[in-house]
Coordinates of C-alpha atoms in Angstrom, one line a residue:
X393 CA 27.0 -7.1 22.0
X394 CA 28.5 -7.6 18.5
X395 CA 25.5 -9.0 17.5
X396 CA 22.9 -6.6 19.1
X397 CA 24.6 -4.0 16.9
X398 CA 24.4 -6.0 13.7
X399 CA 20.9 -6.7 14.1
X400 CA 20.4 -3.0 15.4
X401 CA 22.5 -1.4 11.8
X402 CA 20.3 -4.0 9.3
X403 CA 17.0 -2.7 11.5
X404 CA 17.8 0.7 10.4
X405 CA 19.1 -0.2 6.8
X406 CA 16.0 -2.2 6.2
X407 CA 13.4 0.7 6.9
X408 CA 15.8 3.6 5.0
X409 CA 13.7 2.5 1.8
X410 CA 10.9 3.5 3.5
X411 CA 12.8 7.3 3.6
X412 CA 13.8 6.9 -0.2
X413 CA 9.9 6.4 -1.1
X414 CA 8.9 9.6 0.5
X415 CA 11.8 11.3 -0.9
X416 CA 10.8 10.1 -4.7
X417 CA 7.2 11.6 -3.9
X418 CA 8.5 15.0 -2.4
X419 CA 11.0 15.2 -5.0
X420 CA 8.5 14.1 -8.1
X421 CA 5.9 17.2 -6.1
X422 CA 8.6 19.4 -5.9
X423 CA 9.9 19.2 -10.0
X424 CA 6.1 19.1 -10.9
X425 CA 5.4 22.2 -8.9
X426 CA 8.5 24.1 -10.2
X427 CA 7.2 23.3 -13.9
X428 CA 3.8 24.5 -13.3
X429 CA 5.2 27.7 -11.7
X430 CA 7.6 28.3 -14.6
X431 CA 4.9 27.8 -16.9
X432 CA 2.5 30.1 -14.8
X433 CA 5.3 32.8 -15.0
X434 CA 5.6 32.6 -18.8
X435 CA 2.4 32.5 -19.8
X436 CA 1.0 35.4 -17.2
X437 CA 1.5 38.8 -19.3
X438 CA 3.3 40.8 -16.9
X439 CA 4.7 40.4 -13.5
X440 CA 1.9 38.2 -10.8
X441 CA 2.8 39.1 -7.5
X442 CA 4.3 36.0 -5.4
X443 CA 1.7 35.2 -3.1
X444 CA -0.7 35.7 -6.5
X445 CA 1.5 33.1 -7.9
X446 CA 1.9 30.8 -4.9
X447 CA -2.3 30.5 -5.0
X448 CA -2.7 29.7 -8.5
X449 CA 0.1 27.3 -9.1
X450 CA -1.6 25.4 -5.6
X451 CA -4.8 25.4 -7.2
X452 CA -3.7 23.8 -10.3
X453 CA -1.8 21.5 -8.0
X454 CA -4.6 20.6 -6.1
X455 CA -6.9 20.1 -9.1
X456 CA -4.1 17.4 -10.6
X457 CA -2.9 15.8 -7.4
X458 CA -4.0 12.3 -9.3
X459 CA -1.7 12.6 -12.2
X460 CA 0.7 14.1 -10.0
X461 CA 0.4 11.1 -7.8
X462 CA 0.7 8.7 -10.6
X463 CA 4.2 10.1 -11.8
X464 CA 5.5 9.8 -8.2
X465 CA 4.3 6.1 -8.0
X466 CA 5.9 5.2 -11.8
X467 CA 9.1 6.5 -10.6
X468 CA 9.3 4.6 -7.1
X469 CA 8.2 1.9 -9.3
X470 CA 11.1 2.3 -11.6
X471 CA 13.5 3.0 -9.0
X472 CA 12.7 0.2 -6.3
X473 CA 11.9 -2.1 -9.5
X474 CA 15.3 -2.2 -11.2
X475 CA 16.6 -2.5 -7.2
X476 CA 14.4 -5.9 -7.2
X477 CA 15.8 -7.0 -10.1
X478 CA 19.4 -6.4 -10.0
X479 CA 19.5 -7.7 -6.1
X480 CA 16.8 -10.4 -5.7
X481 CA 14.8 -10.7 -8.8
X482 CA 17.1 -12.5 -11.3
X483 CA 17.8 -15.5 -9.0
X484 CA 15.8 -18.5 -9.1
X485 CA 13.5 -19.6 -6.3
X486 CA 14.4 -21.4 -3.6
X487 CA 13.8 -25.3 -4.7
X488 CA 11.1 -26.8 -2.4
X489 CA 8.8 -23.2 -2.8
X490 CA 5.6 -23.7 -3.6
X491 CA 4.5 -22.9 -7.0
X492 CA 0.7 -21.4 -6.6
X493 CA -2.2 -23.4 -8.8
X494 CA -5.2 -21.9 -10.0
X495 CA -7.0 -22.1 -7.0
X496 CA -5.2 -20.2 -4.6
X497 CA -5.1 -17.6 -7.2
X498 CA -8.3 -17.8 -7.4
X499 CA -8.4 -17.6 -3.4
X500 CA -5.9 -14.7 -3.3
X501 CA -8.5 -12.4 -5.0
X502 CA -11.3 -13.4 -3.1
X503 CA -8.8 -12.7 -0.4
X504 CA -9.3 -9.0 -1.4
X505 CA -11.8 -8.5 -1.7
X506 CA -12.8 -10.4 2.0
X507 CA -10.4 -7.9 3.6
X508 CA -11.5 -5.1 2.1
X509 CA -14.7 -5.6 3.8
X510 CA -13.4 -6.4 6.8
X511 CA -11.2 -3.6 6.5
X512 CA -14.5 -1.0 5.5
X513 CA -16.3 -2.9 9.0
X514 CA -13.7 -1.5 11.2
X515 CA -13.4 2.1 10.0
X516 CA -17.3 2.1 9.3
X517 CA -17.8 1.0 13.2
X518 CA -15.2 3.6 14.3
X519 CA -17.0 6.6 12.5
X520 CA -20.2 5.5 14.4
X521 CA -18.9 5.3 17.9
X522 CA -15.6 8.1 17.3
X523 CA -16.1 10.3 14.6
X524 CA -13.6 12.5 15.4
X525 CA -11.0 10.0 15.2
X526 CA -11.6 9.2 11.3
X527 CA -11.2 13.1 9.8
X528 CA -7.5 13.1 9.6
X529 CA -7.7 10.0 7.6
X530 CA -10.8 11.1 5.2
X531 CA -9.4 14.6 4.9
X532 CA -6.0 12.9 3.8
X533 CA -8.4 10.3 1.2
X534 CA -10.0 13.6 -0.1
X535 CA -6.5 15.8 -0.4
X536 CA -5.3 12.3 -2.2
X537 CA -8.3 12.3 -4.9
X538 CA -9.0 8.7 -4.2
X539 CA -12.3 9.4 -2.8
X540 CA -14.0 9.8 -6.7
X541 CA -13.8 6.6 -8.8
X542 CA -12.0 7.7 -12.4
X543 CA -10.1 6.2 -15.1
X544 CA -6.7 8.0 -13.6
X545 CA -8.2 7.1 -9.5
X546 CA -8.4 3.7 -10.6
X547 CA -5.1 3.3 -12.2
X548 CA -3.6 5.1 -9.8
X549 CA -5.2 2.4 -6.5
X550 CA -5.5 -0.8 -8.0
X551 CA -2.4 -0.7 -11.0
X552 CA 0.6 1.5 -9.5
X553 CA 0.0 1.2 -5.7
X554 CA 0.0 -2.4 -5.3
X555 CA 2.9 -2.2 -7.9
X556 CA 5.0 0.5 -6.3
X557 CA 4.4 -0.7 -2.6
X558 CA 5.1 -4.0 -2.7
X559 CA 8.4 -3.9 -4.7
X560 CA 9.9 -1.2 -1.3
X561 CA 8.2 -3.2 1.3
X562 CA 8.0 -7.2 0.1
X563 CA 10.5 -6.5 -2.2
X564 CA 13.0 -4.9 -1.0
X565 CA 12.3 -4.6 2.7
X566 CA 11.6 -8.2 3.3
X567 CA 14.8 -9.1 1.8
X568 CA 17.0 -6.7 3.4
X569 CA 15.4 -7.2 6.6
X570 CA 16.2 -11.3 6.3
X571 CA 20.3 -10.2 7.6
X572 CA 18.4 -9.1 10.9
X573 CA 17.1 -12.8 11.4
X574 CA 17.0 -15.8 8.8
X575 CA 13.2 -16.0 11.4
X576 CA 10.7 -15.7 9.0
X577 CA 8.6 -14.1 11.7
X578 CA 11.6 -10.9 12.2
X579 CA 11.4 -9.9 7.7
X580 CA 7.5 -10.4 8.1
X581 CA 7.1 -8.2 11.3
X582 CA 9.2 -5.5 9.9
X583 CA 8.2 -5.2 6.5
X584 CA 4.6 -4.8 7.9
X585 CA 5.9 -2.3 10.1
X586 CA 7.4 -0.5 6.8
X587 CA 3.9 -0.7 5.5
X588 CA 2.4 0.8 8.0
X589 CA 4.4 3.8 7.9
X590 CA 4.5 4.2 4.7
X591 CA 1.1 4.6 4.7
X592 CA 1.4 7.8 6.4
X593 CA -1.5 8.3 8.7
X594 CA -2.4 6.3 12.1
X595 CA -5.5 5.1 11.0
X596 CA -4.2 3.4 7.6
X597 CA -1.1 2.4 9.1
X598 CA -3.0 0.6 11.5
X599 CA -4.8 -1.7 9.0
X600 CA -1.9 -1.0 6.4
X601 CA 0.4 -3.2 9.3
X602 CA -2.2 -6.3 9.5
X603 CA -2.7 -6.5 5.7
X604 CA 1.0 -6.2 5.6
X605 CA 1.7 -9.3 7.5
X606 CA -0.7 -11.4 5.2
X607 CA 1.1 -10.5 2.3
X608 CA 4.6 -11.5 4.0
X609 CA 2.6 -14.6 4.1
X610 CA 1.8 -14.6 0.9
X611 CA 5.3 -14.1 -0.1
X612 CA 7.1 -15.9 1.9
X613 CA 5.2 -19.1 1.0
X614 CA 5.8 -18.5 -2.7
X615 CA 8.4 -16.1 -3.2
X616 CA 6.2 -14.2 -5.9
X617 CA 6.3 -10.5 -6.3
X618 CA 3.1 -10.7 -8.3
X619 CA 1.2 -12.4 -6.7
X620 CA 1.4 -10.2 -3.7
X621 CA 0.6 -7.3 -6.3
X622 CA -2.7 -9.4 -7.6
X623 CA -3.7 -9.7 -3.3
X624 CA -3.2 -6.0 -2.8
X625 CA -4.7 -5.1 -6.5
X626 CA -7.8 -7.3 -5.3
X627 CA -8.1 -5.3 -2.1
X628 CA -7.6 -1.8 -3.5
X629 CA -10.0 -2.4 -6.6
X630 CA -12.5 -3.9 -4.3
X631 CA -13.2 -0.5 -2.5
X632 CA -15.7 0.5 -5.1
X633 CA -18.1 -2.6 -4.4
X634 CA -18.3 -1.2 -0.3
X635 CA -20.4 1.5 -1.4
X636 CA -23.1 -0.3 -3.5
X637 CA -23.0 -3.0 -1.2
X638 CA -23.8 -0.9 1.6
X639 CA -26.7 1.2 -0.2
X640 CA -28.9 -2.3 -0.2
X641 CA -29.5 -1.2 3.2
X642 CA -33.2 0.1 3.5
X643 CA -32.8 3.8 3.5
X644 CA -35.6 3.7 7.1
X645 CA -32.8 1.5 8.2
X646 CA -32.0 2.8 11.9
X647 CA -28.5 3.6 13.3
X648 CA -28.7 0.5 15.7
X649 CA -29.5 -1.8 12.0
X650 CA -26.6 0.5 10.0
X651 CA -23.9 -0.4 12.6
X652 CA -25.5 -4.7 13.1
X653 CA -24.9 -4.3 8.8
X654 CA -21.2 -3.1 9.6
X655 CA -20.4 -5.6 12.1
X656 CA -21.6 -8.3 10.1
X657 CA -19.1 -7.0 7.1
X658 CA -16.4 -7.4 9.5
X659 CA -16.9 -10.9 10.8
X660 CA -17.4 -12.1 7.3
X661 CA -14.8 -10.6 5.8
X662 CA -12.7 -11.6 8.4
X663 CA -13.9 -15.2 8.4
X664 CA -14.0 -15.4 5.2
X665 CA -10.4 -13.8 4.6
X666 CA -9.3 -16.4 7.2
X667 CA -10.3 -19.4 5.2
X668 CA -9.3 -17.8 2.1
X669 CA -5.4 -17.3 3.2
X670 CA -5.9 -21.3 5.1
X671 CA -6.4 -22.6 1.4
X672 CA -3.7 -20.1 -0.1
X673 CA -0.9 -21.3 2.4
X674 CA -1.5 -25.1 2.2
X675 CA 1.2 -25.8 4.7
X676 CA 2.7 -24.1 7.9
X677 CA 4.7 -21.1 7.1
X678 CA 8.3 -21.7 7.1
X679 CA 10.3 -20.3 10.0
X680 CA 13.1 -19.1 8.1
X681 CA 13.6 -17.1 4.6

């Protein structure tokens, strides 16, 4: 019973970073949106009405949700960074861990880039057959401003996403989730679960919890904070070759072709992801931490 309990009170302590993240990002909205209205009550000439006010200062939320996002994802950064560092980050690697060549570098970006195919299969398939079941997720994509590729989209997807996420969920979460279990299999499970949810929608979480587990795999063979940022940078950054890929297809191409072209994305990427993580984790994954 002792024991259930433990296990139980680290389950819970290992997802409350999960409730810190989403408390950085409120709190970061909630300052930036306190500015802008102070700044939209000084600089009006006279008194604006409240609900006058509450429009305007959403507007020029809405129309800076990027930057907006960005400062949120610096400061988890900062925050779940120096938590790394002072707790896990300083101490050297386990002796024995395998120290990554060249190659499975080289394999952990093609890695990416093969799951983010596999990944645009899926949700590409889904649309077709239930379209319905994909507008939360775009509408959230849209609200997000990660749908147009810019300078600040870019930095924001492939720079401080992979760095902000993986120092709470393989950084943080992994380790804190190791006094549940020393099973590899228990961190790896629930720092995926972490993922997921921090993800924030159903349909992400969904894929957010697969990709999740890879890169426990990823860092549990070689206890390497980066390189689990490089494999989620490759992923995120490859989003912008889905498109052009995709517009190859003939434009008389029928709906029976478009969804064969989608199907075929997703067993190669899938296969090809496979092989990709077999050559990245040259040896059986440990089963403890």
């Amino acid at each position: 019973m002792k024991s259930v309990l433990k296990k139980t009170g680290w389950t819970i302590v290992s997802l409350l970073p999960i409730a810190l993240f989403f408390a950085i990002q409120l709190g970061s909205a909630t300052v930036i949106m306190l500015v802008m209205t102070l700044r939209e009550m000084l600089n009006t000439p006279g008194e604006m009405r409240p609900d006058a006010l509450t429009v305007t200062v959403m507007e020029k939320y809405m129309d800076n949700i990027v930057p907006i996002l960005i400062v949120s994802q610096l400061a988890a950064a900062l925050v779940f960074g120096l938590w790394y560092y002072f707790a896990w980050g300083r101490k050297k690697r386990p002796e024995g861990t395998e120290k990554p060549g060249i190659r499975q570098i080289l394999l952990i970006v093609l890695l990416g880039v093969a799951a983010q195919f596999a990944i645009s299969g899926v949700l590409s398939l889904v649309e077709m057959v239930v379209p319905s079941a994909l507008q939360e997720y775009e509408e959230l994509m849209e609200m997000a401003g990660i749908t147009e590729v810019t300078v600040l989209s870019l930095i924001s997807t492939v720079i401080l996403a992979p760095l902000s996420e993986e120092l709470v969920c393989r950084g943080v979460i992994y380790r804190l989730a190791g006094k549940i279990s020393p099973r590899f299999w228990v961190a790896n499970v629930v720092q995926a679960i972490a993922f997921g949810i921090l993800h924030g929608n159903l349909v992400q979480g969904v894929y957010a919890f697969a990709l999740g587990l890879v890169l426990g795999l990823v860092y549990g063979r070689f206890q390497n904070i980066w390189l689990c940022m490089l494999l989620h940078a490759a992923m995120n950054g490859s989003s912008v070759l889905v498109g052009p890929v995709y517009a190859l297809l003939p434009e008389n191409t029928s709906q029976g072709g478009v969804a064969a072209a989608f199907a075929v994305s997703l067993v190669l990427g899938t296969a090809l992801g496979g092989l990709c993580l077999k050559g990245i984790i040259s040896k059986p994954a440990s089963e403890t931490i």
